[in-house]
Amino acid sequence: MQKVKRARLENETSGSWRSSLTSSGGRPRMTAVDALLENAEVVEMEETASSQFHVEKHSWEGLRDIIHGSRKYTGMIVNKAPHDFQFVRKTEESSPHSHRLYYLGMPYGSRENSLLYSEIPKKVRKEALLLLSWKQMLDHFQATPHHGMYSREEELLRERKRLGVFGITSYDFHRESGLFLFQASNSLFHCRDGGKNGFMISPMKPLELKTQCSGPRMDPKICPADPSFFSFINNNDLWVANIETGEERRLTYCQKGLSSVLDDPKSAGVATFVIQEEFDRFTGYWWCPTSCQEGPEGWKTLRILYEEVDESEVEIIHVPSPALEERKTDSYRYPRTGYKNPKISLKLAELQTDSQGKIVCAQDKELVHPFATMFPRVEYIARAGWTRDGKYAWAMFLDRPQQLLQVVFLPPALFIPVPESEEQRLEFAKAVPENVQPFIIYEEVTDVWINVHDIFYPFCQPEGREDELCFIRANECKTGFCHLYRVTVVLKRDSHDWTRPYVPSKGDFKCPIKEEVALTTGEWEVLARHGSKIWVNEETKLVYFQGTKDTPLEHHLYAVSYETPGEVARLTSLGFSHSCSMSQNFDMFISHYSSVSTPPCVHVYKLSGPDDDPLHKQPKFWASMMEAASCPADYIPPEIFHFRTQSDVELYGMVYKPHNLQPGKKHPTVLFVYGGPQVCREHRRHLRGAEPTPGNEDPCPFSGGGASRGLLWRREKARTCRASGSGLVRAAAEGLIPAAPTAVALRRQQKPCTCCSSGLVPATLVVVAAAATRASRRQQQVPQGSCASSLAAAAVAPATAATLWWQQPRACYLSGLVPAMPVAIAGAPVTVWMAYDTGYTERYMDVPENNQQGYEAGSVALHVDELPNEPNRLLILHGFLDENVHFFHTNFLISQLIRAGKPYQLQIYPNERHSIRCPESGEHYEITLLHFLQEYL
């Protein structure tokens, strides 16, 4: 066996690539793989035709047939699974069922989501597999608008939520009354099941809620204190209505009804673009869960906390309208990095109702001093809500660098009616008691960035201890890993004369922490983002959560005592990755789980065991809601491998082998990097599109993301991203080593050169990079698209990163450290970071004035001179209507390429936004990718 110093990966005849590997001084530039392979002992493969794996080429029509069949299978797996569960316990002793389970799902033979239910029996036979039947709640109801034409507001919300399914996509549920409220067919509908009227036995016709409003009613919610009322957003203002009487009342008057975005910059109760896209908050108002008895007998006051936004200083961008034949454009407010964000404030809407449910009066209230005066450092309202007893509204405030997060409690008495003059404001301020004030009950501080999440559970204050507050909160700034803490704070009250001007000073309103107890510890993480929840059982003093305690490759459901923390009990089975929902009385849970070799299952489990030891109750399989679909006969599951980087960090990768693997032969290889600063794609779960090629190329996905890796890893990624955006490509390059022919020890055992014990030898490589912080959010196994700032890799090195999925462009890929990769594919690329939004870009890159060099280094459009001169090396794809990564990015890149005389291929999707929605467009997109790889890889 002949040993060589470096693996010969590049084509010796590629003169143009060699020129781009040379530094300005004429010395060869060292790349990541160069450095990694410098001392590697590898086997030199003969450059003979016999060592090449034969790749069967398909015609366009042939690829179309392959993709068409694949999409049918993956669509069935992904869209079929039930979700958004609500358990309702049945109290009748004579009933054979313990719970009725409500959820959204796609029944067999249907193409849209619907509202369904199943009955969970009290008893099951041990030897039998009980498959629960899915029962329709709604009788012959079509939820999708005619011809699939959504309003502009609904269409944009679907983009932000990454929703690909049709039908009912969410619903609100009032447990005591059995009321369901949901959006469908460009209107609002309601129905009832359970409550005082009992449970239905046959499908019902939902009732449409008529309105006098023009335009769509968005974000509908049931009033938790009085389910006769519901709220919605219409034309950027907040409304309420009575379900029984049909009475409607407009609560806010931010919008003037003007057609121009320029002239109508205010909104109430609406989450802005950046808040939705970058912070996963999709609502801008919150009902108080309780009512106050005020005025005559039977009268009550209902409250809504809402965010008011003024975008008058935010830049307006123009995007082609979906009605292309009309040659119109849609206008949007879009805060570019380094420029103004919207002005924000929190306000209170109050309405009084009489004993008949009639709205007697409504009042708009604001803080006793302007929001910006009381909280001058706040740039984003990340989350908000109410305590369960309604005593306090709360909010999570974030500064612009996203390095300081404050949890603030606001008593309703701190809000005064909106005054018409300064004199009136002083009169209202006199009525505010001196001991009424905001309370900053918790702070998180870091020198990297703070991940916003939903894990916050305030306990109700016990009688006699109104000056103390206890809550459970997830924090990753303390140890570098996200863990749960039980915190007790003292509500420190000062005396304030609110008629005087307020001058903020450090430490104002900050409450001392009496006790902070870690409920979980270790080098693993509690899952807190992307809709993750905790379930707190105050009777047994247990908190249930999802985390990665056993392995970062799997998500599991755990329980721990919050009163006497210590042992953490796992409730789900190893070998799978689980997404769970707990019943409201903590006796059952549902797990949607899968592995790389097992498609998704949805099973119901019952917790059984002695009541005096609730932590050790064991899950018992009870029933199945969905069994795993059979995989295609030729499906080959991926193998997961791991390696240590030069920074001594353990990372994971996946290898998908060809169907006809021939040990020792060279195989075209695709390196797929879905690894922004937040994501780990390598989980033991079944992935949609597990074989993105028709069995001929061998994709080798790898993620260098920071999920489950802690704060120290993200600190390093922040440093490299802000400097040049090189860190993630470097990690990807290092990931090539386990997948390259370096397994000398195995060769000595008379085995072929291996990649994860396979006979895989990378011949021609292409990086497929999709840098993202939010794996498809609601459906993590469904990457609906991808990044393409990874194109920046091509700016410096001969190896150009390509992107195979269509998702928001993420993290920075400038240093192009992977050699000998002949093609690049970029979908919806961010080519100039100065043109992307504030929330995302500044989180990782700082503001441009503090990091001009990093912004320039990370913008591929400024480095096109270093892209290759050969044709068929670069494919760019973009939706023309993209309001997220605007088509400007592709337009500017192409202009620069033309000026530099560089070749490229371009595929535009005229009627698509950032995500491809139309099935025909999605199919065409996948065929285009495969055909490009087949012809030029």
GROMACS .gro file of N, CA and C in nm, residues 106-166:
model
  183
  106MET      N    1  -5.483   1.518   0.857
  106MET     CA    2  -5.527   1.503   0.719
  106MET      C    3  -5.583   1.362   0.702
  107PRO      N    4  -5.713   1.348   0.701
  107PRO     CA    5  -5.773   1.215   0.690
  107PRO      C    6  -5.735   1.148   0.557
  108TYR      N    7  -5.745   1.019   0.556
  108TYR     CA    8  -5.714   0.943   0.435
  108TYR      C    9  -5.803   0.988   0.320
  109GLY      N   10  -5.740   1.014   0.206
  109GLY     CA   11  -5.815   1.056   0.089
  109GLY      C   12  -5.837   1.205   0.079
  110SER      N   13  -5.799   1.279   0.185
  110SER     CA   14  -5.818   1.424   0.183
  110SER      C   15  -5.687   1.493   0.149
  111ARG      N   16  -5.697   1.616   0.099
  111ARG     CA   17  -5.578   1.693   0.065
  111ARG      C   18  -5.565   1.817   0.153
  112GLU      N   19  -5.648   1.826   0.259
  112GLU     CA   20  -5.638   1.942   0.347
  112GLU      C   21  -5.656   1.901   0.492
  113ASN      N   22  -5.595   1.980   0.580
  113ASN     CA   23  -5.607   1.959   0.723
  113ASN      C   24  -5.750   1.986   0.768
  114SER      N   25  -5.793   1.907   0.866
  114SER     CA   26  -5.925   1.927   0.921
  114SER      C   27  -5.921   1.908   1.071
  115LEU      N   28  -6.029   1.949   1.138
  115LEU     CA   29  -6.042   1.932   1.282
  115LEU      C   30  -6.100   1.793   1.309
  116LEU      N   31  -6.026   1.712   1.383
  116LEU     CA   32  -6.062   1.572   1.406
  116LEU      C   33  -6.065   1.541   1.555
  117TYR      N   34  -6.116   1.422   1.587
  117TYR     CA   35  -6.107   1.376   1.726
  117TYR      C   36  -6.099   1.224   1.729
  118SER      N   37  -6.050   1.173   1.841
  118SER     CA   38  -6.047   1.028   1.867
  118SER      C   39  -6.089   1.004   2.011
  119GLU      N   40  -6.145   0.888   2.033
  119GLU     CA   41  -6.185   0.848   2.169
  119GLU      C   42  -6.079   0.755   2.227
  120ILE      N   43  -6.030   0.787   2.346
  120ILE     CA   44  -5.929   0.703   2.412
  120ILE      C   45  -6.001   0.614   2.513
  121PRO      N   46  -5.993   0.483   2.496
  121PRO     CA   47  -6.067   0.392   2.584
  121PRO      C   48  -6.006   0.385   2.724
  122LYS      N   49  -6.090   0.352   2.822
  122LYS     CA   50  -6.041   0.335   2.958
  122LYS      C   51  -5.960   0.207   2.974
  123LYS      N   52  -5.996   0.106   2.896
  123LYS     CA   53  -5.927  -0.022   2.907
  123LYS      C   54  -5.885  -0.068   2.768
  124VAL      N   55  -5.769  -0.132   2.762
  124VAL     CA   56  -5.720  -0.190   2.636
  124VAL      C   57  -5.673  -0.332   2.664
  125ARG      N   58  -5.672  -0.413   2.559
  125ARG     CA   59  -5.621  -0.550   2.571
  125ARG      C   60  -5.471  -0.549   2.547
  126LYS      N   61  -5.399  -0.615   2.635
  126LYS     CA   62  -5.253  -0.614   2.627
  126LYS      C   63  -5.202  -0.673   2.497
  127GLU      N   64  -5.268  -0.777   2.450
  127GLU     CA   65  -5.215  -0.850   2.334
  127GLU      C   66  -5.252  -0.786   2.202
  128ALA      N   67  -5.335  -0.681   2.205
  128ALA     CA   68  -5.384  -0.623   2.080
  128ALA      C   69  -5.325  -0.484   2.060
  129LEU      N   70  -5.303  -0.450   1.933
  129LEU     CA   71  -5.262  -0.315   1.896
  129LEU      C   72  -5.388  -0.237   1.863
  130LEU      N   73  -5.420  -0.141   1.948
  130LEU     CA   74  -5.540  -0.060   1.927
  130LEU      C   75  -5.503   0.059   1.840
  131LEU      N   76  -5.564   0.068   1.723
  131LEU     CA   77  -5.544   0.181   1.633
  131LEU      C   78  -5.666   0.271   1.644
  132LEU      N   79  -5.649   0.389   1.700
  132LEU     CA   80  -5.760   0.480   1.720
  132LEU      C   81  -5.812   0.531   1.585
  133SER      N   82  -5.941   0.536   1.573
  133SER     CA   83  -5.999   0.588   1.449
  133SER      C   84  -6.002   0.740   1.453
  134TRP      N   85  -5.977   0.801   1.337
  134TRP     CA   86  -5.984   0.947   1.323
  134TRP      C   87  -6.126   0.984   1.283
  135LYS      N   88  -6.190   1.063   1.363
  135LYS     CA   89  -6.330   1.097   1.337
  135LYS      C   90  -6.341   1.246   1.301
  136GLN      N   91  -6.421   1.273   1.199
  136GLN     CA   92  -6.441   1.410   1.154
  136GLN      C   93  -6.531   1.485   1.251
  137MET      N   94  -6.486   1.605   1.291
  137MET     CA   95  -6.572   1.692   1.370
  137MET      C   96  -6.666   1.771   1.280
  138LEU      N   97  -6.618   1.803   1.159
  138LEU     CA   98  -6.692   1.893   1.071
  138LEU      C   99  -6.751   1.815   0.954
  139ASP      N  100  -6.873   1.845   0.924
  139ASP     CA  101  -6.945   1.771   0.821
  139ASP      C  102  -6.928   1.836   0.685
  140HIS      N  103  -6.859   1.766   0.593
  140HIS     CA  104  -6.842   1.811   0.455
  140HIS      C  105  -6.802   1.959   0.448
  141PHE      N  106  -6.694   1.989   0.516
  141PHE     CA  107  -6.651   2.128   0.525
  141PHE      C  108  -6.522   2.149   0.447
  142GLN      N  109  -6.521   2.246   0.356
  142GLN     CA  110  -6.400   2.279   0.281
  142GLN      C  111  -6.338   2.404   0.343
  143ALA      N  112  -6.217   2.387   0.396
  143ALA     CA  113  -6.152   2.497   0.467
  143ALA      C  114  -6.064   2.582   0.376
  144THR      N  115  -6.017   2.524   0.266
  144THR     CA  116  -5.929   2.598   0.176
  144THR      C  117  -6.009   2.693   0.090
  145PRO      N  118  -5.965   2.818   0.074
  145PRO     CA  119  -6.039   2.913  -0.011
  145PRO      C  120  -6.053   2.862  -0.154
  146HIS      N  121  -6.153   2.911  -0.223
  146HIS     CA  122  -6.179   2.871  -0.360
  146HIS      C  123  -6.056   2.899  -0.446
  147HIS      N  124  -6.013   2.799  -0.521
  147HIS     CA  125  -5.894   2.807  -0.606
  147HIS      C  126  -5.767   2.832  -0.524
  148GLY      N  127  -5.774   2.810  -0.391
  148GLY     CA  128  -5.656   2.828  -0.308
  148GLY      C  129  -5.608   2.971  -0.299
  149MET      N  130  -5.696   3.068  -0.323
  149MET     CA  131  -5.658   3.210  -0.324
  149MET      C  132  -5.671   3.268  -0.183
  150TYR      N  133  -5.561   3.278  -0.114
  150TYR     CA  134  -5.561   3.337   0.019
  150TYR      C  135  -5.550   3.490   0.009
  151SER      N  136  -5.595   3.558   0.113
  151SER     CA  137  -5.573   3.702   0.120
  151SER      C  138  -5.424   3.728   0.136
  152ARG      N  139  -5.383   3.850   0.107
  152ARG     CA  140  -5.242   3.885   0.120
  152ARG      C  141  -5.194   3.861   0.262
  153GLU      N  142  -5.276   3.898   0.363
  153GLU     CA  143  -5.236   3.880   0.503
  153GLU      C  144  -5.216   3.733   0.536
  154GLU      N  145  -5.307   3.647   0.492
  154GLU     CA  146  -5.293   3.504   0.518
  154GLU      C  147  -5.174   3.445   0.444
  155GLU      N  148  -5.153   3.489   0.323
  155GLU     CA  149  -5.042   3.439   0.243
  155GLU      C  150  -4.908   3.472   0.310
  156LEU      N  151  -4.895   3.594   0.360
  156LEU     CA  152  -4.770   3.634   0.424
  156LEU      C  153  -4.751   3.561   0.557
  157LEU      N  154  -4.860   3.540   0.631
  157LEU     CA  155  -4.849   3.465   0.756
  157LEU      C  156  -4.805   3.322   0.729
  158ARG      N  157  -4.856   3.261   0.625
  158ARG     CA  158  -4.815   3.125   0.588
  158ARG      C  159  -4.666   3.122   0.554
  159GLU      N  160  -4.616   3.229   0.492
  159GLU     CA  161  -4.474   3.236   0.463
  159GLU      C  162  -4.394   3.241   0.592
  160ARG      N  163  -4.434   3.326   0.684
  160ARG     CA  164  -4.358   3.341   0.808
  160ARG      C  165  -4.361   3.213   0.891
  161LYS      N  166  -4.475   3.143   0.891
  161LYS     CA  167  -4.487   3.020   0.969
  161LYS      C  168  -4.435   2.898   0.895
  162ARG      N  169  -4.396   2.916   0.768
  162ARG     CA  170  -4.350   2.804   0.684
  162ARG      C  171  -4.457   2.696   0.672
  163LEU      N  172  -4.580   2.739   0.650
  163LEU     CA  173  -4.690   2.644   0.637
  163LEU      C  174  -4.702   2.599   0.492
  164GLY      N  175  -4.702   2.469   0.473
  164GLY     CA  176  -4.717   2.415   0.339
  164GLY      C  177  -4.848   2.344   0.317
  165VAL      N  178  -4.921   2.314   0.426
  165VAL     CA  179  -5.045   2.239   0.414
  165VAL      C  180  -5.162   2.333   0.393
  166PHE      N  181  -5.271   2.279   0.342
  166PHE     CA  182  -5.393   2.355   0.321
  166PHE      C  183  -5.496   2.315   0.426
   0.00000   0.00000   0.00000
